[in-house]
Tab-separated table of C-alpha atoms in Angstrom:
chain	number	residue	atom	x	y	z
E	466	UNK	CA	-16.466	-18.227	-5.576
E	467	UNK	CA	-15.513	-15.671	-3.106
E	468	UNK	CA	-12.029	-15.256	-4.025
E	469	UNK	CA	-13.290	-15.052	-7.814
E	470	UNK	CA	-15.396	-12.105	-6.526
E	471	UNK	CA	-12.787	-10.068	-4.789
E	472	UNK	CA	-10.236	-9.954	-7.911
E	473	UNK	CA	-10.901	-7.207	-10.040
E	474	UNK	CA	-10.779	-7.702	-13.678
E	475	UNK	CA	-9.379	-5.062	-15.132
E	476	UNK	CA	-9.808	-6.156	-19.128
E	477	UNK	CA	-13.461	-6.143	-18.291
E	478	UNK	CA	-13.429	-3.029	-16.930
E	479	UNK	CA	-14.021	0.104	-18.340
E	480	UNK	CA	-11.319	1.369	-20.807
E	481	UNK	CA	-11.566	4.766	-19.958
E	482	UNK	CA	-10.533	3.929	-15.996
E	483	UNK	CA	-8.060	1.996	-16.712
E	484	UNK	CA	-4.383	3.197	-17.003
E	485	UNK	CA	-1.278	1.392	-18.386
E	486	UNK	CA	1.381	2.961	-16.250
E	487	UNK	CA	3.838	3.726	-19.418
E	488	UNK	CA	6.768	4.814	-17.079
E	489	UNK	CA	6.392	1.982	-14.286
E	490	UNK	CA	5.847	-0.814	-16.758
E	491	UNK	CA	8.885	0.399	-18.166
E	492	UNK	CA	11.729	1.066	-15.746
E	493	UNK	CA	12.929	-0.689	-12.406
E	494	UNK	CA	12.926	0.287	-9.192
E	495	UNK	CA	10.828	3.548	-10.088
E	496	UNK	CA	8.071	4.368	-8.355
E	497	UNK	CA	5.085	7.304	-9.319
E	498	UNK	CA	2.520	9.524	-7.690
E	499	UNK	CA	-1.328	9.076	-8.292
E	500	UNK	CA	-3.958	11.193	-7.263
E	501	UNK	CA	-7.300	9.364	-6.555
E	502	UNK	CA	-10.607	10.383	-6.998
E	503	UNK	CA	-11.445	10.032	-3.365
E	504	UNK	CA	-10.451	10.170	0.056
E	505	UNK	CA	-9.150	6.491	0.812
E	506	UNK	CA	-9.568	6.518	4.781
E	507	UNK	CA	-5.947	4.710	5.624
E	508	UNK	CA	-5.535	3.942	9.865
E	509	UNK	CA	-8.524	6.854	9.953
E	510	UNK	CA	-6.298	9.608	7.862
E	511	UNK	CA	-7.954	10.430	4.726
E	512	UNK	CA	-5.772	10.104	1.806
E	513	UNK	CA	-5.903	11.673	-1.472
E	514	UNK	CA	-2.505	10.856	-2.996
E	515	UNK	CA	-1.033	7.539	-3.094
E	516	UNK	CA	2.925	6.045	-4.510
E	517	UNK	CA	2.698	3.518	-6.951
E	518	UNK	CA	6.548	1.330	-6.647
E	519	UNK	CA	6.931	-1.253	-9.187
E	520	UNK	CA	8.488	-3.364	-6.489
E	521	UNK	CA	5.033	-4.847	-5.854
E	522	UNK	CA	3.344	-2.459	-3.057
E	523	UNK	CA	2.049	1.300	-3.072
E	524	UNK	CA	3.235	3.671	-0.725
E	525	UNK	CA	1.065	5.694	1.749
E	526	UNK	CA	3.301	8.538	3.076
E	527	UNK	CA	3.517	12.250	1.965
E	528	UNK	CA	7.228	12.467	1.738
E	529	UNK	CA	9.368	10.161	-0.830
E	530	UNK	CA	12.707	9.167	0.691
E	531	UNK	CA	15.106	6.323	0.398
E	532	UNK	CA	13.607	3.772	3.112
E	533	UNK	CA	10.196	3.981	1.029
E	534	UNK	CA	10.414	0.053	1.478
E	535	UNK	CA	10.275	0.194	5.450
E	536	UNK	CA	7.041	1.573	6.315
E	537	UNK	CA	3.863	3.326	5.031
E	538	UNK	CA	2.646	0.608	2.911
E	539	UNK	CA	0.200	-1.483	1.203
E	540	UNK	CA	2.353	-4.587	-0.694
E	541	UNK	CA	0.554	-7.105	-2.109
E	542	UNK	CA	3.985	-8.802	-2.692
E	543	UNK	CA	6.831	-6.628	-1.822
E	544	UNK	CA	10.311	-7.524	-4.173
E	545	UNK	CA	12.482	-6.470	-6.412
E	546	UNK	CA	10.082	-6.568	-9.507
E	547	UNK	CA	11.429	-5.164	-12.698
E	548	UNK	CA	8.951	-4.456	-15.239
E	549	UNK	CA	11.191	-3.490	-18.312
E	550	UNK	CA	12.357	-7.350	-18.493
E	551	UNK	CA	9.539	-8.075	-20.840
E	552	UNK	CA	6.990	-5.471	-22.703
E	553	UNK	CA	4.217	-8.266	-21.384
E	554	UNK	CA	4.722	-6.568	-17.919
E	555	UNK	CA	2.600	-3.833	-17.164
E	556	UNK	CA	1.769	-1.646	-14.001
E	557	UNK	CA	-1.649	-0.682	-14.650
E	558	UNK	CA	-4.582	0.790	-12.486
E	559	UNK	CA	-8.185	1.685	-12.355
E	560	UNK	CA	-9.884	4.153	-10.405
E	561	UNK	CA	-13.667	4.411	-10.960
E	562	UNK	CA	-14.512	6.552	-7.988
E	563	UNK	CA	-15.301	3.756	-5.196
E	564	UNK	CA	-12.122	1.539	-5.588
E	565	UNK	CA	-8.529	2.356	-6.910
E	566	UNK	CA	-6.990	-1.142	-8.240
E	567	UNK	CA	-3.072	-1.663	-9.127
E	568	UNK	CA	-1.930	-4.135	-11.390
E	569	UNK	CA	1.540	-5.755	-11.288
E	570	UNK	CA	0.517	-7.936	-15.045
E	571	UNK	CA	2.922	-10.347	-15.398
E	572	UNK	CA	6.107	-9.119	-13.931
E	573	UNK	CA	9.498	-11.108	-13.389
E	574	UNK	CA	12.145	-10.790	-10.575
E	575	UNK	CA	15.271	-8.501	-11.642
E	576	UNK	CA	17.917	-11.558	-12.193
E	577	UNK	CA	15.127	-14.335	-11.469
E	578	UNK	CA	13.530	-13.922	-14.680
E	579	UNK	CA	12.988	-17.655	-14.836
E	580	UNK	CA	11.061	-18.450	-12.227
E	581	UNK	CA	8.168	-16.863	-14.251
E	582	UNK	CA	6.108	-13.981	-14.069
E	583	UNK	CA	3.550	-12.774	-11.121
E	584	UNK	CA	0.414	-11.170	-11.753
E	585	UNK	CA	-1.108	-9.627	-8.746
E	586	UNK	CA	-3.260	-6.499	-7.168
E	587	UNK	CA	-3.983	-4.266	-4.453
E	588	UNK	CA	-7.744	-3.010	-4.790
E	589	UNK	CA	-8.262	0.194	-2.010
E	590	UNK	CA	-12.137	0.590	-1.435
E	591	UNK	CA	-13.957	3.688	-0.412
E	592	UNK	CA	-14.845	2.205	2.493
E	593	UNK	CA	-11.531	1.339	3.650
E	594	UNK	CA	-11.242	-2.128	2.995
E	595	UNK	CA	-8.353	-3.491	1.539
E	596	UNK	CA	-8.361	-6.547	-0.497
E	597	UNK	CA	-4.884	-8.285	-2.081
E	598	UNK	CA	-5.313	-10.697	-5.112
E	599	UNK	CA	-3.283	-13.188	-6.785
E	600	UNK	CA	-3.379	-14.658	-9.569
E	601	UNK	CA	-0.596	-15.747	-10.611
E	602	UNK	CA	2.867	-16.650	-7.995
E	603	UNK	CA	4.912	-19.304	-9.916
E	604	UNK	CA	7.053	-19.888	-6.840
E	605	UNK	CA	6.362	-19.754	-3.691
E	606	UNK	CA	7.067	-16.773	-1.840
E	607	UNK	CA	9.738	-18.439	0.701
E	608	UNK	CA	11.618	-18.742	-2.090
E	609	UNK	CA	12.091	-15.179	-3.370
E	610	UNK	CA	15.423	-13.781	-2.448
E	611	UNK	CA	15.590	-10.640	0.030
E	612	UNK	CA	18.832	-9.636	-0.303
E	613	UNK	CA	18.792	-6.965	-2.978
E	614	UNK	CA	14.959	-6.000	-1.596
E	615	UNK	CA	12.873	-6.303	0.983
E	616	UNK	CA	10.502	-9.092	0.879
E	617	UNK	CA	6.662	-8.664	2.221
E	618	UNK	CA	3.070	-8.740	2.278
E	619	UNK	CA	0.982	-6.588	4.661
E	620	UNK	CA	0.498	-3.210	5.623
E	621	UNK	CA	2.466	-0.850	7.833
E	622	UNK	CA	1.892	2.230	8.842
E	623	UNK	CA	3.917	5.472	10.462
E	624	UNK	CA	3.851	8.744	12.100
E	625	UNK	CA	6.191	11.187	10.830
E	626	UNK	CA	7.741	13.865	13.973
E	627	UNK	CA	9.800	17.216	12.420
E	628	UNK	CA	13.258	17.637	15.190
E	629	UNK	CA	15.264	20.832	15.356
E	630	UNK	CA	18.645	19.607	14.460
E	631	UNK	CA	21.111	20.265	17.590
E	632	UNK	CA	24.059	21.585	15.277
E	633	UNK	CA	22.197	23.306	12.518
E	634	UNK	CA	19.210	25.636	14.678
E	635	UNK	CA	17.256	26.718	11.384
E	636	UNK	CA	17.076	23.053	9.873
E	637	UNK	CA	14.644	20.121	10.945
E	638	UNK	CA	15.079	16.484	10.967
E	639	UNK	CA	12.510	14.333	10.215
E	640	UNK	CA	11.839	11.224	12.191
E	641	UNK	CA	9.858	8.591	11.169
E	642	UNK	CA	8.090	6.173	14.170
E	643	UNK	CA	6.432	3.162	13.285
E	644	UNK	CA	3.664	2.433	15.100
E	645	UNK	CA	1.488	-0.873	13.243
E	646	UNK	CA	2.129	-3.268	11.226
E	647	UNK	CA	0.477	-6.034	9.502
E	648	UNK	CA	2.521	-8.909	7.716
E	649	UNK	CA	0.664	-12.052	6.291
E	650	UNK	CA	2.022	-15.739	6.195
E	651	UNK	CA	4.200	-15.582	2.880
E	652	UNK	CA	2.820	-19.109	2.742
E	653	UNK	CA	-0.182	-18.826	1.946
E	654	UNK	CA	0.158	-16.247	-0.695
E	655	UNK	CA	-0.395	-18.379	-4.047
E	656	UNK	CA	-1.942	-19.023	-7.192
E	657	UNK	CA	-5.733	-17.933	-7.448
E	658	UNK	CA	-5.564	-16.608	-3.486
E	659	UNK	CA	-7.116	-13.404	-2.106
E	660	UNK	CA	-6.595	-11.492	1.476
E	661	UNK	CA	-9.189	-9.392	2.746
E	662	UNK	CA	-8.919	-6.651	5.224
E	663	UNK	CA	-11.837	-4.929	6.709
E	664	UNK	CA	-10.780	-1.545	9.022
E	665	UNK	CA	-11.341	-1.454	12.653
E	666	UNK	CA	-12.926	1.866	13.750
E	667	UNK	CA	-10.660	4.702	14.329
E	668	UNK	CA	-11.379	7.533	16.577
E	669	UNK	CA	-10.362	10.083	13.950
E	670	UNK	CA	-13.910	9.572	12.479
E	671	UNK	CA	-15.341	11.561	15.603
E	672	UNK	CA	-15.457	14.960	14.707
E	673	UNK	CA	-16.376	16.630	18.150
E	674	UNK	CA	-16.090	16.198	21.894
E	675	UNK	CA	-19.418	15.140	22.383
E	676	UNK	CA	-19.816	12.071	19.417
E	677	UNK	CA	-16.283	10.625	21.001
E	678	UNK	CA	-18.061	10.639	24.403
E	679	UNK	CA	-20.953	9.392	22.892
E	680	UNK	CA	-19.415	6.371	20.733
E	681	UNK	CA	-20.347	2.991	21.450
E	682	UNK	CA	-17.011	2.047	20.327
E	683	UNK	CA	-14.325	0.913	22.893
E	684	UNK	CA	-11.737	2.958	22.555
E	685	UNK	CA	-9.807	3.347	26.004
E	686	UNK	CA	-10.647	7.443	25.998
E	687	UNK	CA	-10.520	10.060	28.423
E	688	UNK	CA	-11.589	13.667	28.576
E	689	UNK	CA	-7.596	15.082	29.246
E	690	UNK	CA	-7.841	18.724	31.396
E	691	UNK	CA	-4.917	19.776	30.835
E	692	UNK	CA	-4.383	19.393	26.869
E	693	UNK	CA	-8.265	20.386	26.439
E	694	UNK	CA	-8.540	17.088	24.142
């Protein structure tokens, strides 16, 4: 009964906030930009903008580059998904102003179309919470080839540092460090499964000195003299 609870049906939903993705659900290895209608707090940093990738996760960065796989994610079920195998597969999502749901409906794996179609979601809650369901995964996961994309399920998350390039002084290289990661047992991901994740408290939520100084939270803080912080 709990995992019935946490999966969001989107037929029963309101029309009107729910989107058929008409690009994603039609092209592979494509992936779009959605603005919510609120600020999903992500590791503390409030988010208004989120990727949606048809390869089975969303991305959480600002900047869209090649390694949009590696880091900065929420994936459900990371792989190479290709939703213009069948017009059945849709990318769809619904955003009714406390939780923004995405869709994979009944997708295939580019050049593994026989192993059936996956229907899955990621729902991102107001609060932060982060729930993955599944509804249906005709194989299990183990069994999903890696080789022409990455495989996962979890979340990841990154800090992105602007370099002056050595040999060109006016232009800046970006680096990108990750610094958490999540990954669930593959194994357990199957039919009629859900996985729940509930935020730890993030400092970023303290707005001045005195409420950090104050928080009952244990966060391994000190005042710092010299940067003032």
């Amino acid at each position: 009964a709990r995992r019935r609870g946490l999966w969001v049906d989107m037929a029963a939903a309101n029309r009107s906030q729910v989107k058929i993705h008409g690009i994603l659900s039609n092209t592979h290895r494509q992936a779009s930009r959605i603005v919510l209608s609120f600020d999903f707090p992500f590791y503390g940093h409030l988010l208004r903008q989120v990727t949606i990738a048809t390869g089975g996760f969303i991305f959480m960065g600002d900047v869209i580059h090649r390694m949009l796989t590696a880091t900065q994610y929420v994936a459900p079920l990371m792989a190479n998904f290709n939703p213009s195998f069948s017009r059945n597969s849709t990318v769809q999502y619904l955003d009714n102003g406390t939780v923004f749901v995405v869709q994979w409906d009944q997708v295939y794996l580019q050049g593994k179309e026989d192993m059936g179609s996956f229907t899955f979601q990621a729902a991102l809650h107001s609060t932060g919470r982060i729930v993955f369901g599944y509804k249906e995964i005709p194989v299990p996961v183990l069994q999903i080839s890696a080789t022409q994309h990455p495989v996962k399920a979890g979340l990841s998350d990154a800090f992105m540092i602007l370099n002056k390039s050595p040999d060109v002084p006016e232009s800046r290289r970006r680096t990108i460090y990750e610094y958490h990661r999540v990954e669930l047992d593959t194994s357990k991901i199957t039919n009629m499964s859900a996985v729940e994740f509930t935020p730890l408290p993030t400092c970023l939520q303290h707005q001045s000195c005195e409420m950090c100084v104050a928080s009952e939270l244990t966060f391994n803080c000190s005042w710092c003299h010299v940067l003032q912080r």
